[in-house]
XYZ file of C-alpha atoms in Angstrom:
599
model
C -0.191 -40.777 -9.610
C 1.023 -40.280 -13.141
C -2.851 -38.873 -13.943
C -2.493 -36.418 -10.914
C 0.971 -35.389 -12.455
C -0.508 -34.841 -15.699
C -3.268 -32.577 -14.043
C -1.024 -30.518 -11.812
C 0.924 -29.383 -14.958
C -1.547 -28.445 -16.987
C -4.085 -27.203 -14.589
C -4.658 -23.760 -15.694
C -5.803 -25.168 -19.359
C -8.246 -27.125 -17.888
C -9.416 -24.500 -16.032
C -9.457 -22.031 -19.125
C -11.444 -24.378 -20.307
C -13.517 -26.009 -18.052
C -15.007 -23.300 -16.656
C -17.135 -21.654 -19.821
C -18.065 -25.147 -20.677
C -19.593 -25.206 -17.045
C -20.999 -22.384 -17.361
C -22.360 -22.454 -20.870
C -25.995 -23.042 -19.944
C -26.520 -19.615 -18.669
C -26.035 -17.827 -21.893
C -28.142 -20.898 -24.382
C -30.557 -18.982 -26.389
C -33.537 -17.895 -24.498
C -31.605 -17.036 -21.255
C -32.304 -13.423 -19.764
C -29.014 -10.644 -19.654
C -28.662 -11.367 -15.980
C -27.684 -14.820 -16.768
C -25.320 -13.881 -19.428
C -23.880 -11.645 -17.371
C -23.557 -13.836 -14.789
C -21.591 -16.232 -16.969
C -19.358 -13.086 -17.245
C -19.054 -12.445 -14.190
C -18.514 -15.791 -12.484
C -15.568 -16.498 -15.373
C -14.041 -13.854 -14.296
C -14.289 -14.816 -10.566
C -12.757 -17.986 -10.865
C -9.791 -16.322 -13.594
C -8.978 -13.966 -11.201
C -9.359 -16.081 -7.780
C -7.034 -19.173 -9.247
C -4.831 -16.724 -11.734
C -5.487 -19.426 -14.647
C -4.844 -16.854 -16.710
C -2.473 -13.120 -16.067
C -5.133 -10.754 -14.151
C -4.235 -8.184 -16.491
C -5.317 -10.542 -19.630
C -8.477 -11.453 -17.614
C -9.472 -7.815 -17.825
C -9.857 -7.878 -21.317
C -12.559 -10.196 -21.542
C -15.216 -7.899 -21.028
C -14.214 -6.510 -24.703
C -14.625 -9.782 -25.531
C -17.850 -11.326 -23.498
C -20.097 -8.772 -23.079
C -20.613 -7.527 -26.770
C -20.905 -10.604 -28.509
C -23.662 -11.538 -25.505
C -25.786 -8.286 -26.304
C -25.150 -6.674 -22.890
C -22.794 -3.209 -23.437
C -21.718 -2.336 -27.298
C -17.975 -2.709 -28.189
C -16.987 1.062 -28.089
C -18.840 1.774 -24.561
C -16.946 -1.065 -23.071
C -13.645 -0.160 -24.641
C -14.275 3.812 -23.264
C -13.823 2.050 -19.675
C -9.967 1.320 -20.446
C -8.732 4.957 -21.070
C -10.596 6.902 -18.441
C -9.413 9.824 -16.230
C -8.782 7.912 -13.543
C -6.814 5.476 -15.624
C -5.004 8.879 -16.951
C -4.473 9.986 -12.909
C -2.548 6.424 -12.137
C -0.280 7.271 -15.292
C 0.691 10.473 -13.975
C 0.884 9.759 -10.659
C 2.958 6.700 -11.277
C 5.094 8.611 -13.243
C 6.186 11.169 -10.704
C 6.540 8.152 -9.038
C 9.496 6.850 -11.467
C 10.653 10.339 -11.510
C 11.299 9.925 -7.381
C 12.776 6.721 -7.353
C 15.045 7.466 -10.399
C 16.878 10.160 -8.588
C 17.011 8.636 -5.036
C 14.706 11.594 -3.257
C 12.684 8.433 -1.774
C 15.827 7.429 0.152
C 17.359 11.158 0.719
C 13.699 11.013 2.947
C 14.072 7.844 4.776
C 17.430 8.251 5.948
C 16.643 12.319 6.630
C 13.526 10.985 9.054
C 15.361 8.374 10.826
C 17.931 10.265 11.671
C 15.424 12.666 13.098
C 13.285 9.842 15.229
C 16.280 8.293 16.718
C 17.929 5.216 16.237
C 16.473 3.194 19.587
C 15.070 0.140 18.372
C 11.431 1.588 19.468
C 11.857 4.221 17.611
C 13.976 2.519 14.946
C 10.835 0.671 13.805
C 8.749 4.265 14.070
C 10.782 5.615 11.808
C 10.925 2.712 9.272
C 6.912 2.614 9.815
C 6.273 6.395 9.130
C 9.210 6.225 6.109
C 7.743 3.310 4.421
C 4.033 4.653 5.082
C 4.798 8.188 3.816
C 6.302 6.756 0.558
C 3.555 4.565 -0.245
C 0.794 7.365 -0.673
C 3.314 8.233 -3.562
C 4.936 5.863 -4.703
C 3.837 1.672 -5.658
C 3.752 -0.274 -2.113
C 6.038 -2.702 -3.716
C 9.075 -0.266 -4.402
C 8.713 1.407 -0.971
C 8.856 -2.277 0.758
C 11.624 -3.229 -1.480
C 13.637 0.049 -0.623
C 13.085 -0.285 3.326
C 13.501 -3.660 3.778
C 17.174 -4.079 2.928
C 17.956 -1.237 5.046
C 15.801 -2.209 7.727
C 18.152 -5.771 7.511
C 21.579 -4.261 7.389
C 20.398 -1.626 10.579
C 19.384 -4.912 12.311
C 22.877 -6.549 11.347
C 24.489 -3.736 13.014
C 22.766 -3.650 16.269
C 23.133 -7.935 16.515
C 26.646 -7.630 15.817
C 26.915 -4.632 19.116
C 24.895 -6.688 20.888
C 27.119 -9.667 20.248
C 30.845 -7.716 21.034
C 28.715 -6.411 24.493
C 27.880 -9.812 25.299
C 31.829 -10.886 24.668
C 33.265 -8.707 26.353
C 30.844 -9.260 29.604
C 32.414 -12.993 29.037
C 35.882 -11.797 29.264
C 36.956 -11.735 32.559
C 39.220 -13.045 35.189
C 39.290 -17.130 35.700
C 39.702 -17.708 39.324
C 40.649 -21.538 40.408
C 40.106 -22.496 44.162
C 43.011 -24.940 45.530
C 43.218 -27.161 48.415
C 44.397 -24.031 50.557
C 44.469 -20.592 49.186
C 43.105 -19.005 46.039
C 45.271 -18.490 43.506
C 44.940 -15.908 40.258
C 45.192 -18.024 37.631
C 46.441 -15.997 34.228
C 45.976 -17.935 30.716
C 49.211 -18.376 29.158
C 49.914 -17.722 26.235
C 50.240 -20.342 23.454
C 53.778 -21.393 22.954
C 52.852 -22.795 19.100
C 51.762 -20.618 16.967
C 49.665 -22.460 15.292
C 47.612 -22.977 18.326
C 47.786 -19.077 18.835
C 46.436 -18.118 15.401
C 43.496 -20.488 15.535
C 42.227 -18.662 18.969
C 42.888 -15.856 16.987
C 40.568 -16.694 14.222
C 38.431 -18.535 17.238
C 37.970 -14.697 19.071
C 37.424 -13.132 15.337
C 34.206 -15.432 14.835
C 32.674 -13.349 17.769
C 33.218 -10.317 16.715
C 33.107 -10.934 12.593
C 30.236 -8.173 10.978
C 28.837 -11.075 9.449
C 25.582 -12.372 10.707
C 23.590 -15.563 10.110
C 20.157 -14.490 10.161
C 18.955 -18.458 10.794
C 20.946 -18.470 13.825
C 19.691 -15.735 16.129
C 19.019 -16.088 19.933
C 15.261 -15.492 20.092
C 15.203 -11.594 21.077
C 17.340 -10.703 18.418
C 15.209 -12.995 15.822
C 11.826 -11.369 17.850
C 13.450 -7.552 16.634
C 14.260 -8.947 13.411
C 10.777 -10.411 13.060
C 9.012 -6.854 14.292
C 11.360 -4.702 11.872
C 10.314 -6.496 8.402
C 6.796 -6.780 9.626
C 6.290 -3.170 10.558
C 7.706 -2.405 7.092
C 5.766 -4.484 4.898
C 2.400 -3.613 7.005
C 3.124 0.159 6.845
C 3.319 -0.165 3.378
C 0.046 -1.282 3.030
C -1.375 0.509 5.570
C 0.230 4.016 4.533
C -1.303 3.286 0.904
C -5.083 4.579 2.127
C -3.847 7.716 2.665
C -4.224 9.204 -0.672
C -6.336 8.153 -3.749
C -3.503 7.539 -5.728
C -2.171 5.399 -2.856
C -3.270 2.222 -4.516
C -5.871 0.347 -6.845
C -8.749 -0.054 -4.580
C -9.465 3.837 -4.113
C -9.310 4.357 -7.886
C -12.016 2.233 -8.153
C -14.404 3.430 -5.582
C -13.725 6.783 -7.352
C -14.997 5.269 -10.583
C -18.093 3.805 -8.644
C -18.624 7.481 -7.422
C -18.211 9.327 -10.299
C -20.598 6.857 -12.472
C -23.896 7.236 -10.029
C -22.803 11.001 -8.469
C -23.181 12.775 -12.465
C -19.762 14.104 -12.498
C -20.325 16.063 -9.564
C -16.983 15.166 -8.083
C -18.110 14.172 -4.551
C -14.688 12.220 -4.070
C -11.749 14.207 -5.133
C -8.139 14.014 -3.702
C -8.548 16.380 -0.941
C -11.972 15.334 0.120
C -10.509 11.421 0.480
C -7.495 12.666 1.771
C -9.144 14.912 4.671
C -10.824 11.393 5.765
C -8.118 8.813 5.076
C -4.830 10.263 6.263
C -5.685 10.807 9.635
C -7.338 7.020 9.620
C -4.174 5.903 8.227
C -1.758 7.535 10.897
C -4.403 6.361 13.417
C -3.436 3.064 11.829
C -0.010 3.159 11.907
C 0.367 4.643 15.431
C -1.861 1.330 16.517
C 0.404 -1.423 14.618
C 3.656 0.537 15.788
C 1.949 -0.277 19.648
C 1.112 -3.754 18.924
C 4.442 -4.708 17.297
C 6.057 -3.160 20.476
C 4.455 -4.902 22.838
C 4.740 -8.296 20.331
C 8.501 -7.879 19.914
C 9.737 -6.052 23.638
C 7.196 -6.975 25.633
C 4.060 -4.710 27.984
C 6.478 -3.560 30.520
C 9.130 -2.247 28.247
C 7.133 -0.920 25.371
C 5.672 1.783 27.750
C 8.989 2.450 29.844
C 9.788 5.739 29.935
C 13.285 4.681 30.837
C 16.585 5.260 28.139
C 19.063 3.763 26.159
C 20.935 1.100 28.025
C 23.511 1.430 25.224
C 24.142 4.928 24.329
C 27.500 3.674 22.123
C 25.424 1.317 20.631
C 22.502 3.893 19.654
C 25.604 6.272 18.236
C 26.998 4.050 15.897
C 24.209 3.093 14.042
C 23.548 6.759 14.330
C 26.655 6.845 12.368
C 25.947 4.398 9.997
C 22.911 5.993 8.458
C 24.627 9.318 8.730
C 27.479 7.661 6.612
C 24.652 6.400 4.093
C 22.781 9.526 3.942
C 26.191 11.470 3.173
C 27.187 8.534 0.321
C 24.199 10.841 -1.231
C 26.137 13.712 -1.576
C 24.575 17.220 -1.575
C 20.734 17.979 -3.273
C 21.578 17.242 -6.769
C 19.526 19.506 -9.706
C 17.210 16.354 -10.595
C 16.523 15.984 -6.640
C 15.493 19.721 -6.811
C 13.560 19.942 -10.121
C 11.718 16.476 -9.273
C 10.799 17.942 -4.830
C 9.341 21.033 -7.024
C 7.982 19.009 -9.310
C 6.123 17.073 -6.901
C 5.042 19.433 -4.259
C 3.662 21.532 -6.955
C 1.151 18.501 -7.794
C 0.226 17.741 -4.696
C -0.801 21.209 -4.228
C -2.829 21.484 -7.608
C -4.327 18.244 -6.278
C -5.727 19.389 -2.540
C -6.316 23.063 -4.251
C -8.689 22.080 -7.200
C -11.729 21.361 -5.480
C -11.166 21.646 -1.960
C -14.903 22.246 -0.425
C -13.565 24.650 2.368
C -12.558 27.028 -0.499
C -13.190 28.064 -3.469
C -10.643 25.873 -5.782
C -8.243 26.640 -9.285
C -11.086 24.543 -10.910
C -13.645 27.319 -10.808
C -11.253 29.111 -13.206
C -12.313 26.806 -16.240
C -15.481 25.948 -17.189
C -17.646 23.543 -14.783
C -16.868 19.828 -15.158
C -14.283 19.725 -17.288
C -11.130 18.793 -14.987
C -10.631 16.096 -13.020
C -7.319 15.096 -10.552
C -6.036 13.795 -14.064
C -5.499 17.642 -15.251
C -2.636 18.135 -12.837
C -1.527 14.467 -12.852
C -1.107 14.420 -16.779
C 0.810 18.080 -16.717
C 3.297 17.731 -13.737
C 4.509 14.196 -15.706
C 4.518 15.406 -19.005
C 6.964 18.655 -17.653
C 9.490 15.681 -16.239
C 9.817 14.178 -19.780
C 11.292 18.151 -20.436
C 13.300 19.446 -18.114
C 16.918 18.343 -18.091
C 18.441 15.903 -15.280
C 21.341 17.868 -14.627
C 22.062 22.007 -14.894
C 22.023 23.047 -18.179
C 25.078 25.079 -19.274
C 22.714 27.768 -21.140
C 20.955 31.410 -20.511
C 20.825 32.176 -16.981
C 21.219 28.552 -16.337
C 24.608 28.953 -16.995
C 27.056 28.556 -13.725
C 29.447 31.311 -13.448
C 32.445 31.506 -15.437
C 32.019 28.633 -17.319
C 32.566 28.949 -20.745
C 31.899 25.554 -22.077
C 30.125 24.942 -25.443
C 26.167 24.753 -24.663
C 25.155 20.832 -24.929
C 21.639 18.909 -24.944
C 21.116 17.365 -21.495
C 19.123 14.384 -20.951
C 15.532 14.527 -19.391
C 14.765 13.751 -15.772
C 12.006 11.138 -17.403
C 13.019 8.784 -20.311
C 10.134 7.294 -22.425
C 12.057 4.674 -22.827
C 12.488 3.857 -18.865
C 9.275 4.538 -18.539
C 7.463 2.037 -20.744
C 9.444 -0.524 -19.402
C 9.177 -0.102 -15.605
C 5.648 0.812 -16.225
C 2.964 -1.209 -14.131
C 0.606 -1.426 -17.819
C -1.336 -4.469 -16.127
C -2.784 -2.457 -13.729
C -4.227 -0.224 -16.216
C -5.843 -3.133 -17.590
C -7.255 -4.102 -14.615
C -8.726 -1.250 -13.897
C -10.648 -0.881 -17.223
C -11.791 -4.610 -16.942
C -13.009 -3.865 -13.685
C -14.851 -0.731 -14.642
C -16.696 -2.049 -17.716
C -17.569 -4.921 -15.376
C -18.874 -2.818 -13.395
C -21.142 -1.266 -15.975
C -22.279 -4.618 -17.627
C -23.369 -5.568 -13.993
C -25.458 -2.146 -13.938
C -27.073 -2.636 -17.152
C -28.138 -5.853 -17.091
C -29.541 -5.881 -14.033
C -26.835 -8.547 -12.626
C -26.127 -6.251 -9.409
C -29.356 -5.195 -8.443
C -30.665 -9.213 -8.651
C -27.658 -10.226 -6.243
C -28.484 -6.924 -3.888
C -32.497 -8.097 -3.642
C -30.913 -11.632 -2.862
C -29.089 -10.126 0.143
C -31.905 -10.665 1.987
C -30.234 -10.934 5.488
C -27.946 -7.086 4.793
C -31.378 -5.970 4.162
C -32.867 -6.910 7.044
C -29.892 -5.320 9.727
C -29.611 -1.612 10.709
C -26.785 0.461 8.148
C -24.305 0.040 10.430
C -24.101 -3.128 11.158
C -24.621 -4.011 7.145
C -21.658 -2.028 6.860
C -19.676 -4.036 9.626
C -20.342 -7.154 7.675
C -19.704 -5.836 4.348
C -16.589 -4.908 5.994
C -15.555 -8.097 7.200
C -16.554 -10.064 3.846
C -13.999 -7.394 1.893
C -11.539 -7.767 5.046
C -11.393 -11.520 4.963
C -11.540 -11.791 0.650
C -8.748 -9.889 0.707
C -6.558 -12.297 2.215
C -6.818 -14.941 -0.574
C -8.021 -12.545 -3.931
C -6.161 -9.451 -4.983
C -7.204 -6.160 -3.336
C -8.554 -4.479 -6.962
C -10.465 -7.947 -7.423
C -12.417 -7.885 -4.660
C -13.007 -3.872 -4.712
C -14.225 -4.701 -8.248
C -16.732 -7.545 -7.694
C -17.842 -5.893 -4.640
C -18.691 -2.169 -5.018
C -20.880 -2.156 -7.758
C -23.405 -4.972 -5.581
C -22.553 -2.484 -2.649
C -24.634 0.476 -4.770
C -27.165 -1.767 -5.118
C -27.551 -2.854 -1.325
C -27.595 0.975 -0.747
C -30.161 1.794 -3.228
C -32.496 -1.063 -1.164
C -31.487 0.152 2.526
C -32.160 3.766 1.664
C -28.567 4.865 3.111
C -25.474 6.739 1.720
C -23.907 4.451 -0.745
C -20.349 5.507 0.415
C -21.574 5.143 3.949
C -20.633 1.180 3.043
C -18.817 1.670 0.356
C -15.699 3.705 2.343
C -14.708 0.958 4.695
C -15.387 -2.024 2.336
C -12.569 -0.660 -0.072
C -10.146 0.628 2.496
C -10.251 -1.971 4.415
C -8.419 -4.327 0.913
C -5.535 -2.853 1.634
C -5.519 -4.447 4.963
C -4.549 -7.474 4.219
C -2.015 -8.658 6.921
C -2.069 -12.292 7.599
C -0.112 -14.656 4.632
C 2.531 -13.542 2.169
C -0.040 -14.095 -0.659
C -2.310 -11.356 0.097
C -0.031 -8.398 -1.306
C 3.246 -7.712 -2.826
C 5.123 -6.382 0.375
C 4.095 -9.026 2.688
C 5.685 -11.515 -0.193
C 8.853 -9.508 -0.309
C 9.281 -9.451 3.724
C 8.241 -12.982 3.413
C 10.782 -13.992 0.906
C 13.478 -12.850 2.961
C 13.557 -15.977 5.042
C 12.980 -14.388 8.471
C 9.489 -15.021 8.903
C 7.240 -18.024 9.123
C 3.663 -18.115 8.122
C 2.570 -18.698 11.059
C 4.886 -15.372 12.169
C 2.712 -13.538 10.006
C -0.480 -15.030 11.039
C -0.300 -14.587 14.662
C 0.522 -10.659 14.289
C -1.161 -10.051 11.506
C -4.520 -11.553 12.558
C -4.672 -8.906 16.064
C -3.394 -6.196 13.581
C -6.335 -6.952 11.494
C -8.926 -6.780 13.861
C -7.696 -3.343 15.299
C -7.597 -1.590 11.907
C -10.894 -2.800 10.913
C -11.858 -1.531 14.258
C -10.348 1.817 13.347
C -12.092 1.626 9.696
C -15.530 1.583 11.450
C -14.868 4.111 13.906
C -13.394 6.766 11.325
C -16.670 6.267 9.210
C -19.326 6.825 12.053
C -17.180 9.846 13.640
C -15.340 12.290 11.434
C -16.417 10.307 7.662
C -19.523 10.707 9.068
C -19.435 14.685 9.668
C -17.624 15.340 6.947
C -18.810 13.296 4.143
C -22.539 13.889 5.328
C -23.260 10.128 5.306
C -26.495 10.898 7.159
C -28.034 12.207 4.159
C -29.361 10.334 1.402
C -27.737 12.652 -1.778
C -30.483 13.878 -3.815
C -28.073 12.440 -6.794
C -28.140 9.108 -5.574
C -32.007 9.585 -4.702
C -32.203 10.818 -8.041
C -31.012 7.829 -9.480
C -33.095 5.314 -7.441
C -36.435 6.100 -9.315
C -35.493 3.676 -11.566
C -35.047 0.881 -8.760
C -37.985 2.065 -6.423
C -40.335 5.477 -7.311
C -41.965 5.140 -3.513
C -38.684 5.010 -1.878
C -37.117 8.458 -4.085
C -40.827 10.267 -2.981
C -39.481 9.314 0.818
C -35.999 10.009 0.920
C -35.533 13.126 -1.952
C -33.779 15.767 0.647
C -34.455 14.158 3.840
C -32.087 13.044 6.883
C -31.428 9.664 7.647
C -32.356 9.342 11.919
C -29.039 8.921 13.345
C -30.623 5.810 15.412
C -31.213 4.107 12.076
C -27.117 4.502 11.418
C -26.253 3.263 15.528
């Protein structure tokens, strides 16, 4: 026991350790670069799948392995850590901190649940469609941990009006039979007063606005259950929507963008036009199934009312009384909603592909989504938080001496709250990437595949699907979008098909990730709250899973399909399989894919 004590404290040196020591006959002199970069590669792995060491920290090794193995030079893998896309998260994350520092993420939630209703149906709607809309802009973490403590203290509310309902139903006339006639019988009152202020205290206890969540009667504890669920899944499931929306999608865009030739073929709108309507598809399909889980068939589809209009008014009242604590639109609110919708509007207008975008301006190539990113966050860190009292900015009559105000965005703030790991990660990931391409590590495990080869596209795709679907349950969603797309290219390059024809789903579906409080930051903050139980989680989680992977295929054979053209083989991916396989570029250079190959 005392050797298994020793062991379980210092199990992540040994694994530090143990692992290259393991793995040290792949890279003894003689070996081939697959091998060394499969000694990479596998470290890696098992870093990043036990967290031995920080997954940030893990990301630098490639600065450290692949060089001194002879795979990629020093400066080409260093390049990978301050790309564009790396430049796009900054900015984006920074109007981000920009939101969340002046409270316009909460203005919103309160302003759309006030406008859905406050019925618990549509109570969880609107805490699904809040938390959703927030996380295509903001982290998935800071959404979750915004909603969920109002999502507890609206549930509070409604558990203490259900309780005063259910005590005043109690409350009624005692009637006692006798031997001949019924009598009323009236309490008396308590002639000591010490007996009358303890029934005093006794009737308070009922009607107290305190509630103990561990003792709940189990329709209030199924509501609770279905409110911090539907937040924390939104939150992941409202992520997809955008690229910025989380990790995963900024990687796929670096897979693109290193086999397309800069051509751009994924930019914010064109991942937008396919993944917001998936994600509300999403949403809409969760917000059924936690229905049905917390009310029940028959009730989730009644098109009858509020029982308990009173009820349904004073939590109205509640979150009016929050959203006035506000106060009115301060300047910051104003400057930052500007601020914001004039990014996302450089960001759909750029390079659109229905129109002719603001990119065509400047010369060919030479912006990316980080152009607009990098120059809406930079104009935060100048203009002023509140009104400044000079020029035309000056408020009428006053006559105050002109002062320096304080910008909306402090660098200060910013380096601290700033998510720098995930930076990291994605450099180490992308130069991973790479060393797998150039040694020939990914194309080796693709010709391995032998059973993906063998099965139609679509069905490959299904199981690719399901491999990234269940990974993601037990490795970080960036991890497994790493280790996985760059093989993906490779499988694509040997089945002749689209590479984001496979690629699409297998990264969407990592945010997905639905079934234990490991898997992703907001299902370990709704977790942590103490209301749910694994198994909780599990059992809605696992049905939730299945229908959005079922909505992932579907949106990639239907409108990805049409609008991505994943019928046709790119000549710029055809292009680049002469180097894999000169008969199969001679076959598929411009041609169409038959549609029964893809059903």
């Amino acid at each position: 026991m005392a050797v298994i004590t020793h062991l379980k404290a210092c199990w992540r040196t040994l694994v530090v350790v143990a692992t290259p020591l393991l793995l040290s006959p792949l890279i003894f002199p003689g070996t081939s670069p697959v091998s060394k970069c499969g000694f990479g590669l596998i470290m890696m792995a098992v870093f990043w799948l036990t967290e031995a060491l920080p997954l940030p920290v893990t990301a630098l090794l490639p600065v450290l392995l692949f060089p001194l193995m002879g795979i990629v030079p020093s400066k080409e893998v260093s390049r990978f850590y301050l790309m564009d896309i790396n430049f796009l998260l900054m900015g984006g994350l920074c109007v981000a901190m920009a939101i969340e520092e002046c409270n316009l993420h909460k203005r919103f939630a309160l302003r759309l649940l006030l406008f859905l209703g406050v019925q618990p149906r549509r109570l969880m709607l609107g805490f699904m469609l809040a938390t959703g809309i927030l996380s295509m802009w903001i982290s998935n973490t800071a959404s979750t941990a915004m909603m969920l403590p109002v999502a507890r203290a609206l549930f509070a509310r409604l558990f203490v009006l259900k309780r005063r309902r259910d005590a005043g139903k109690q409350s009624r006339v005692v009637m006692a039979d006798t031997t001949e006639n019924t009598e009323l019988m009236v309490k008396e009152p308590p002639e000591d007063t010490a007996e009358l202020e303890e029934d005093t205290s006794r009737q308070s206890d009922v009607t107290e606005d305190v509630v103990d969540f561990h003792q709940l009667d189990p329709e209030s504890l199924g509501l609770l259950k279905a409110l911090c669920l539907c937040v924390c899944y939104s939150a992941n499931c409202g992520g997809v929507g955008t690229l910025t929306g989380s990790a995963p999608q900024l990687v796929l865009k670096g897979q693109i963008d290193s086999i397309d030739g800069g051509r751009g073929t994924l930019s914010f709108t064109s991942y937008m036009v396919y993944a917001l309507p998936l994600s509300a598809l999403c949403l809409v399909c969760m917000w059924l199934l936690l229905q049905i889980t917390c009310f029940g068939f028959r009730k989730t589809f009644s098109c009858r009312g509020s029982e308990n209009a009173e009820d349904d008014a004073e939590i109205r009242n509640l979150i009016k009384r929050d959203y006035k604590a506000l106060g009115p639109m301060s300047f910051a609110e104003w400057v930052v909603m500007l601020h914001f919708i004039m990014l996302v509007l450089l960001w759909l207008t750029r390079q659109p592909g229905f129109f002719t975008g603001w990119s065509h301006l400047f010369l060919s190539g030479y912006l990316s989504d980080a152009v607009p990113a990098i120059l809406v966050s930079c104009s935060l860190f100048i203009c002023p938080r509140q009104r400044p009292n000079v020029l035309f900015f000056r408020r009428k009559g006053d006559t105050s001496e002109p002062v320096s105000q304080e910008a909306i965005l402090q660098w200060s703030v910013v380096s601290s709250r700033f998510p720098w790991g995930v930076l990291l990660l994605l450099g180490g990931g992308f130069a991973l990437a790479d060393a797998c391409q150039k040694s020939g590590m990914s194309r080796a495990v693709a010709e391995r595949l032998v059973f993906v080869k063998s099965m139609s596209p679509s069905v490959a795709g299904i199981v690719v699907t399901l491999i990234s679907a269940l990974s993601t349950e037990f490795i970080a969603n960036t991890v497994v979008a790493t280790l996985l797309l760059p093989i993906i290219i490779e499988v694509a390059r040997s089945m002749v098909v689209h590479p984001m024809y496979i690629m699409l789903p297998a990264t969407i579906v990592t945010s997905c990730a639905f079934m234990l409080p490991v898997a992703t930051p907001p299902n370990a903050i709704a977790f942590a709250g103490g209301d749910i139980r694994v198994i909780d989680m599990v059992k809605s989680g696992f049905v939730i899973k299945i229908v959005t992977i079922l909505c992932v295929v579907l949106s990639v054979n239907t409108w990805g399909m049409a609008y991505f053209q994943l019928h046709h083989v790119p000549t710029w991916f055809a292009s680049s399989m002469e180097s894999y396989n000169s008969s199969v570029l001679l076959q598929t250079e411009n041609t169409t894919l038959p549609m029964g190959m893809l059903l």
